[in-house]
PDB file of C-alpha atoms in Angstrom:
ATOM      1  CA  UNK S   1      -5.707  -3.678  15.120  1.00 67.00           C
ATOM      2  CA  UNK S   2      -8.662  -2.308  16.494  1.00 73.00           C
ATOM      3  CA  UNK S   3     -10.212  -2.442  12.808  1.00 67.00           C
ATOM      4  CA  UNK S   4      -9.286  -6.397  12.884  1.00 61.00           C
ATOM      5  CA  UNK S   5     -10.924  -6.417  16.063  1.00 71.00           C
ATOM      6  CA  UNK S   6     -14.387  -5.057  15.325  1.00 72.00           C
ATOM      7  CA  UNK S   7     -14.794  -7.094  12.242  1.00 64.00           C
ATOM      8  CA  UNK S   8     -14.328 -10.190  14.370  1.00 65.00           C
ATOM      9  CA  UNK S   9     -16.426  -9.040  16.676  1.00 73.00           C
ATOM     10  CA  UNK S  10     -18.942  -7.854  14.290  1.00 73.00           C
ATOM     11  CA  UNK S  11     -18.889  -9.964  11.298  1.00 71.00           C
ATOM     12  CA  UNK S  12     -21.941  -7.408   9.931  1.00 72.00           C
ATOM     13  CA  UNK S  13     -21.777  -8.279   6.535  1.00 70.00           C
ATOM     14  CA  UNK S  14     -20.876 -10.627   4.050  1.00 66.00           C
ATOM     15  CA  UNK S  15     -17.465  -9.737   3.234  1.00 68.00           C
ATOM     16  CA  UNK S  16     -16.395  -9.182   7.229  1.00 69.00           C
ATOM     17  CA  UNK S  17     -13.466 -12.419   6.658  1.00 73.00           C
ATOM     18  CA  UNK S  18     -12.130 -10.516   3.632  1.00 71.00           C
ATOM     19  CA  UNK S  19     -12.250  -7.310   5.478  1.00 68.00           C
ATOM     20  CA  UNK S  20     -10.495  -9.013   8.832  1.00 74.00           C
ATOM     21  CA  UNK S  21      -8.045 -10.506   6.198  1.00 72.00           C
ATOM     22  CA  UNK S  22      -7.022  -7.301   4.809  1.00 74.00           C
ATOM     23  CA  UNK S  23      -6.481  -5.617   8.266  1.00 75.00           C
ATOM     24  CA  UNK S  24      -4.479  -8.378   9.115  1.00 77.00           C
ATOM     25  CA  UNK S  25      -2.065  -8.621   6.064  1.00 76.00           C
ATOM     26  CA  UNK S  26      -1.860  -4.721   6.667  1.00 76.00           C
ATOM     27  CA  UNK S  27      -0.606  -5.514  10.300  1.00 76.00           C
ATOM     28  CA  UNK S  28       1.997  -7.992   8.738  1.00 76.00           C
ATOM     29  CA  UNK S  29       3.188  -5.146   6.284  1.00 73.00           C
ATOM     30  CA  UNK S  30       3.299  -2.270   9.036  1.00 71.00           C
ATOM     31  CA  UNK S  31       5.587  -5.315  11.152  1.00 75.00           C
ATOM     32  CA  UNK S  32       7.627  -5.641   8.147  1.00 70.00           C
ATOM     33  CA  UNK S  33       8.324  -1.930   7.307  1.00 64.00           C
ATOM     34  CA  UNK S  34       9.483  -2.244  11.355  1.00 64.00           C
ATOM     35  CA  UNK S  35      11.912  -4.950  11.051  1.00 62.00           C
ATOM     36  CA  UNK S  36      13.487  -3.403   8.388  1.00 59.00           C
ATOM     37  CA  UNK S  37      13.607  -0.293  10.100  1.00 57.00           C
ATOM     38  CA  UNK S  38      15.813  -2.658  12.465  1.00 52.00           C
ATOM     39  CA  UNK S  39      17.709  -3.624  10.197  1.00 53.00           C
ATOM     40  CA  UNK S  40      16.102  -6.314   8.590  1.00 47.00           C
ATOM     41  CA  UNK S  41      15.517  -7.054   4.753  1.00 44.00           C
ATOM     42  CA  UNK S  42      11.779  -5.683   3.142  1.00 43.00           C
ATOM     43  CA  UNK S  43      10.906  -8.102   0.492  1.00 40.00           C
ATOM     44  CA  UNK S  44       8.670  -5.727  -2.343  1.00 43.00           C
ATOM     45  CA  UNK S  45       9.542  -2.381  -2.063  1.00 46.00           C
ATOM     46  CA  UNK S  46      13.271  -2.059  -3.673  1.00 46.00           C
ATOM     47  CA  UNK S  47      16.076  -2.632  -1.736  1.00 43.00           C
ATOM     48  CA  UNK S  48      16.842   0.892  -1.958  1.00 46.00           C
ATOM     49  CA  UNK S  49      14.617   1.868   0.524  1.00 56.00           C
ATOM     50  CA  UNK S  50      15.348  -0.190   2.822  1.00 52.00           C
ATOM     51  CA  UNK S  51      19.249   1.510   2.467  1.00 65.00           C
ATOM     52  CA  UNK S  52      17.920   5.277   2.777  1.00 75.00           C
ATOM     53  CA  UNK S  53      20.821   7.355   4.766  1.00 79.00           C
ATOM     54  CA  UNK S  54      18.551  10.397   3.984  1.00 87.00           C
ATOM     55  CA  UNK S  55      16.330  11.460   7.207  1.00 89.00           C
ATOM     56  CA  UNK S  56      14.211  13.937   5.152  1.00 92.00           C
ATOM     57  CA  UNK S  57      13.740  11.174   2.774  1.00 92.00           C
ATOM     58  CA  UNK S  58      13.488   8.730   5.706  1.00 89.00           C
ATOM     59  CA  UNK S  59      10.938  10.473   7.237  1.00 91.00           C
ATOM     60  CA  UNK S  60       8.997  11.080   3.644  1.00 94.00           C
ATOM     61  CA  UNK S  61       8.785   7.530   2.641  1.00 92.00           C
ATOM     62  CA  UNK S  62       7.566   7.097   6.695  1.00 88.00           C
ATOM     63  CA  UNK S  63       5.007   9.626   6.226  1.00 93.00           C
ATOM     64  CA  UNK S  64       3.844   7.751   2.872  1.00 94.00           C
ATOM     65  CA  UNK S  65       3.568   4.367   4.452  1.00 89.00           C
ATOM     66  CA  UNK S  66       1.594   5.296   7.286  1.00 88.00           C
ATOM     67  CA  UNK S  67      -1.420   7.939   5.205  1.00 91.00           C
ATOM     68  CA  UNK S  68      -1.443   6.239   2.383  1.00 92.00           C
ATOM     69  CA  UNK S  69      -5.202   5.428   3.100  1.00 90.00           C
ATOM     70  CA  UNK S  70      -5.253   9.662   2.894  1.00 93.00           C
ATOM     71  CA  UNK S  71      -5.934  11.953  -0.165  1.00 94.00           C
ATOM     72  CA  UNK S  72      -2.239  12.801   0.849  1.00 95.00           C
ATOM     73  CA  UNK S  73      -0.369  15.872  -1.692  1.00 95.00           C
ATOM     74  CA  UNK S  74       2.758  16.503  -2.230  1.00 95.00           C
ATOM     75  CA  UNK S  75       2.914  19.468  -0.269  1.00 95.00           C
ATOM     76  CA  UNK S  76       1.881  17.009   2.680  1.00 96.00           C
ATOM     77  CA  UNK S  77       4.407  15.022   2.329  1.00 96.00           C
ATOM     78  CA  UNK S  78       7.249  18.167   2.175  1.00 96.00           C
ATOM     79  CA  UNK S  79       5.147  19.330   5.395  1.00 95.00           C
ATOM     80  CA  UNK S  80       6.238  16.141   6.810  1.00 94.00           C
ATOM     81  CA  UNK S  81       9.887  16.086   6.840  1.00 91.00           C
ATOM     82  CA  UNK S  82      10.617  19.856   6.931  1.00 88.00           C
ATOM     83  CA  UNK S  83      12.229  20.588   3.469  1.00 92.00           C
ATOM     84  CA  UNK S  84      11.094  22.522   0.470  1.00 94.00           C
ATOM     85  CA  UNK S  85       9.667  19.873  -2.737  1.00 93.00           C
ATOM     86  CA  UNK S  86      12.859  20.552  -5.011  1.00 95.00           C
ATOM     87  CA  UNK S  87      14.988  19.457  -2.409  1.00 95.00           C
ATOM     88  CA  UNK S  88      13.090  16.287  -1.967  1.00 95.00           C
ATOM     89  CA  UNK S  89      12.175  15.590  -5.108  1.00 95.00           C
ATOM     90  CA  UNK S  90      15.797  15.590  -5.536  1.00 95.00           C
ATOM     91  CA  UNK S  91      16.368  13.367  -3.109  1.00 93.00           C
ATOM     92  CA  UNK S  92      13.816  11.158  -4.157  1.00 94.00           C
ATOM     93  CA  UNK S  93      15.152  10.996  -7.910  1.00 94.00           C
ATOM     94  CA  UNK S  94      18.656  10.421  -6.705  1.00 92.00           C
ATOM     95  CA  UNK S  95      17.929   7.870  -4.236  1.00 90.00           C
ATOM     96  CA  UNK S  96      14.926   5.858  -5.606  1.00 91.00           C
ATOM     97  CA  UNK S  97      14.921   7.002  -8.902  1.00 92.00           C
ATOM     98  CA  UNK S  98      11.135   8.526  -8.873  1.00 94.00           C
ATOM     99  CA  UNK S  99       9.107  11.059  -7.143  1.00 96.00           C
ATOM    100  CA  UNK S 100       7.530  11.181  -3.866  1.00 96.00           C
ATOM    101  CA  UNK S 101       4.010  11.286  -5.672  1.00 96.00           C
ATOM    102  CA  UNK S 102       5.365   8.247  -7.686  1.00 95.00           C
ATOM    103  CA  UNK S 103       6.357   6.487  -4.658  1.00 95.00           C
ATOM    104  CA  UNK S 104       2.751   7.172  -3.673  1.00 96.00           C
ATOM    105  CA  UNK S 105       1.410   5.729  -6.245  1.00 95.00           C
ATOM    106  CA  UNK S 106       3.839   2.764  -5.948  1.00 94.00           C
ATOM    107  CA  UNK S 107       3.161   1.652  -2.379  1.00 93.00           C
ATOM    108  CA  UNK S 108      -0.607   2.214  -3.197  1.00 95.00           C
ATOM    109  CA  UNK S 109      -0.428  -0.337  -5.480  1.00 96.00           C
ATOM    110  CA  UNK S 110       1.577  -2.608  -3.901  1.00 92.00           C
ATOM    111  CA  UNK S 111      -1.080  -2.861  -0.879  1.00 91.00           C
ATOM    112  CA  UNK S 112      -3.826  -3.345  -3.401  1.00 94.00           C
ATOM    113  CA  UNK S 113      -1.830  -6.140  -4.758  1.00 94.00           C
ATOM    114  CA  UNK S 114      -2.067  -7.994  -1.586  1.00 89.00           C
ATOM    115  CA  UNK S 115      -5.095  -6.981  -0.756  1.00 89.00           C
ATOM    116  CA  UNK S 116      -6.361  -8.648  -4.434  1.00 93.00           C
ATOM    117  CA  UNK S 117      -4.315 -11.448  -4.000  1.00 89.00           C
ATOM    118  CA  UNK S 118      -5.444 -12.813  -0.300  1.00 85.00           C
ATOM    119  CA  UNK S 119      -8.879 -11.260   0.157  1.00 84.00           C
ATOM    120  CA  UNK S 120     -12.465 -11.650  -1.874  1.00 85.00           C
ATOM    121  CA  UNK S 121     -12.797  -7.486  -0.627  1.00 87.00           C
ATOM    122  CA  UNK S 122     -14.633  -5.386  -4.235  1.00 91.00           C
ATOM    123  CA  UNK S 123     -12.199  -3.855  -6.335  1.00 96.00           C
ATOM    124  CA  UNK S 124     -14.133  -0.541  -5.043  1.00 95.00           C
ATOM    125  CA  UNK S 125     -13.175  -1.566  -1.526  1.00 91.00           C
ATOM    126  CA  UNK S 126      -9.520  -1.877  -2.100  1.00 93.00           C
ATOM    127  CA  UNK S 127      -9.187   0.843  -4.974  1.00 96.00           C
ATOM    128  CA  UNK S 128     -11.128   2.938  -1.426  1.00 93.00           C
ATOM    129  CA  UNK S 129      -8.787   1.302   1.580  1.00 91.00           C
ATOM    130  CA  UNK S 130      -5.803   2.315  -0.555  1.00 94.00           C
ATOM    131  CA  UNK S 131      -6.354   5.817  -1.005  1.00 95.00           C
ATOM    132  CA  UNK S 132      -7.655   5.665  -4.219  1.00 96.00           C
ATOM    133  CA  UNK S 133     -10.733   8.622  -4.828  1.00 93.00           C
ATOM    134  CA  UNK S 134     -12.530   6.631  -7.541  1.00 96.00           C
ATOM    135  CA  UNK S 135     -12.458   3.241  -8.824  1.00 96.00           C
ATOM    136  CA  UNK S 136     -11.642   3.810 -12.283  1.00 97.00           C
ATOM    137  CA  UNK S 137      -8.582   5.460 -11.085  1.00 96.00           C
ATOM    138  CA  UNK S 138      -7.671   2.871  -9.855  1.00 97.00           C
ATOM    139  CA  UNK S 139      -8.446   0.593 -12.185  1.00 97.00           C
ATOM    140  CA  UNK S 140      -6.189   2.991 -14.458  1.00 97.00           C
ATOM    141  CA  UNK S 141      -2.836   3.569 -12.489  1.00 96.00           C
ATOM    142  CA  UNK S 142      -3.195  -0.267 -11.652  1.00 97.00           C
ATOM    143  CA  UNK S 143      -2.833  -1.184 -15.158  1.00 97.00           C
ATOM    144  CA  UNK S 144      -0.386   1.822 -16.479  1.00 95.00           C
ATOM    145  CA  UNK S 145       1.920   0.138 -13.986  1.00 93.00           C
ATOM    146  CA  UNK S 146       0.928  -3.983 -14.025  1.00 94.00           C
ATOM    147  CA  UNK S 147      -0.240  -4.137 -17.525  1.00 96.00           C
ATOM    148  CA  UNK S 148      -3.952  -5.804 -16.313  1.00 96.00           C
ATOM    149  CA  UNK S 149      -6.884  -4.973 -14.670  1.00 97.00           C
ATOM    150  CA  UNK S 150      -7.194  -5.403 -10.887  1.00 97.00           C
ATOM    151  CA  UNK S 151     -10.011  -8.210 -11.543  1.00 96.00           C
ATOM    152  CA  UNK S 152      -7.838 -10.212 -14.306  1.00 96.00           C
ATOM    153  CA  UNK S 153      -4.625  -9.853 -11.215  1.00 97.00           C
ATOM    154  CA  UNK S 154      -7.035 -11.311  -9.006  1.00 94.00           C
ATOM    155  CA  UNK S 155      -7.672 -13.826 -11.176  1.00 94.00           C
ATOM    156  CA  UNK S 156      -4.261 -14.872 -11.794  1.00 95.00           C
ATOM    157  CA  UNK S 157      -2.824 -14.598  -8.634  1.00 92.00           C
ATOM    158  CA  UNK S 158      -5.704 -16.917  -7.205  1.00 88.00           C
ATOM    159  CA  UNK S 159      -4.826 -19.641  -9.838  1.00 91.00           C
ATOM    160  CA  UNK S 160      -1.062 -19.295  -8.990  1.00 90.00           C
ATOM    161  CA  UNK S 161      -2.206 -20.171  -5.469  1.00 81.00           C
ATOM    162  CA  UNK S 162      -3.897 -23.087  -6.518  1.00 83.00           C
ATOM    163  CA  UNK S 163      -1.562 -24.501  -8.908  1.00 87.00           C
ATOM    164  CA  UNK S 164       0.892 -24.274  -6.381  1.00 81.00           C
ATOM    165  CA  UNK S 165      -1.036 -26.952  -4.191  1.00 73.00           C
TER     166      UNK S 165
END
């Protein structure tokens, strides 16, 4: 929020909407992981995780969602709930049917999506804001997993939005 804020305040560059956009749609996601944590439904992330019984996975997937901006290891995220990796590996596998450096990767990307879809932000900004170290990795794992570059998703998605006018 105080991110959101400064950019308004700011407005120091060009892209300072896109970048006000992005903090915002991250405010909307952190609100949605909460209402779900209530109870509620979460749209993109399977509905598995929205079920979890599991408090060392709970509090894995937590961990996840809230450094995912971080150059965040495995051995972080067992540091974070208080069990050894096999165990939550495990867990992981049997509950959401990947690893906790998959699920990583997963939420990464699904951030980036939005951030592609509703903002003008570089690919080098988002492939950064989402905890990506380099660019090209990100340009990689986005396509191993979407089948298309970040730019050609951006590209779609904006002429979804305006063919849905």
């Amino acid at each position: 929020f105080s991110k959101l804020s400064e950019e308004l305040e700011e407005q120091s560059d060009w892209y300072w909407s896109c970048r006000s956009r992005s903090y915002f749609i991250e405010i909307m996601l952190l609100l949605e992981r909460i209402y779900c944590s209530m109870g509620g439904r979460y749209v993109e992330v399977t509905d598995e995780v929205d079920e979890l019984d599991n408090t060392f996975l709970k509090q894995a997937v937590s961990f996840i969602e809230n450094h995912y901006r971080e150059p965040i290891t495995l051995q972080d995220i067992v540091r974070s709930c208080s069990i050894n990796h096999s165990s939550l590996t495990a867990l992981f596998k049997s509950e959401l049917g990947i690893t906790p450096v998959a699920y990583l990767w997963h939420y990464r990307l699904m951030i980036s999506k939005k951030l592609l879809e509703f903002t003008n932000l570089p690919v080098k900004e988002v492939a950064r804001r989402c905890g990506f170290k380099t660019v090209q990795h990100f340009s990689r794992k986005f396509e191993e997993q979407l089948g298309l570059s970040p730019a050609v998703f951006r590209m779609q998605a904006i002429a979804r939005r305006k063919a849905s006018f």
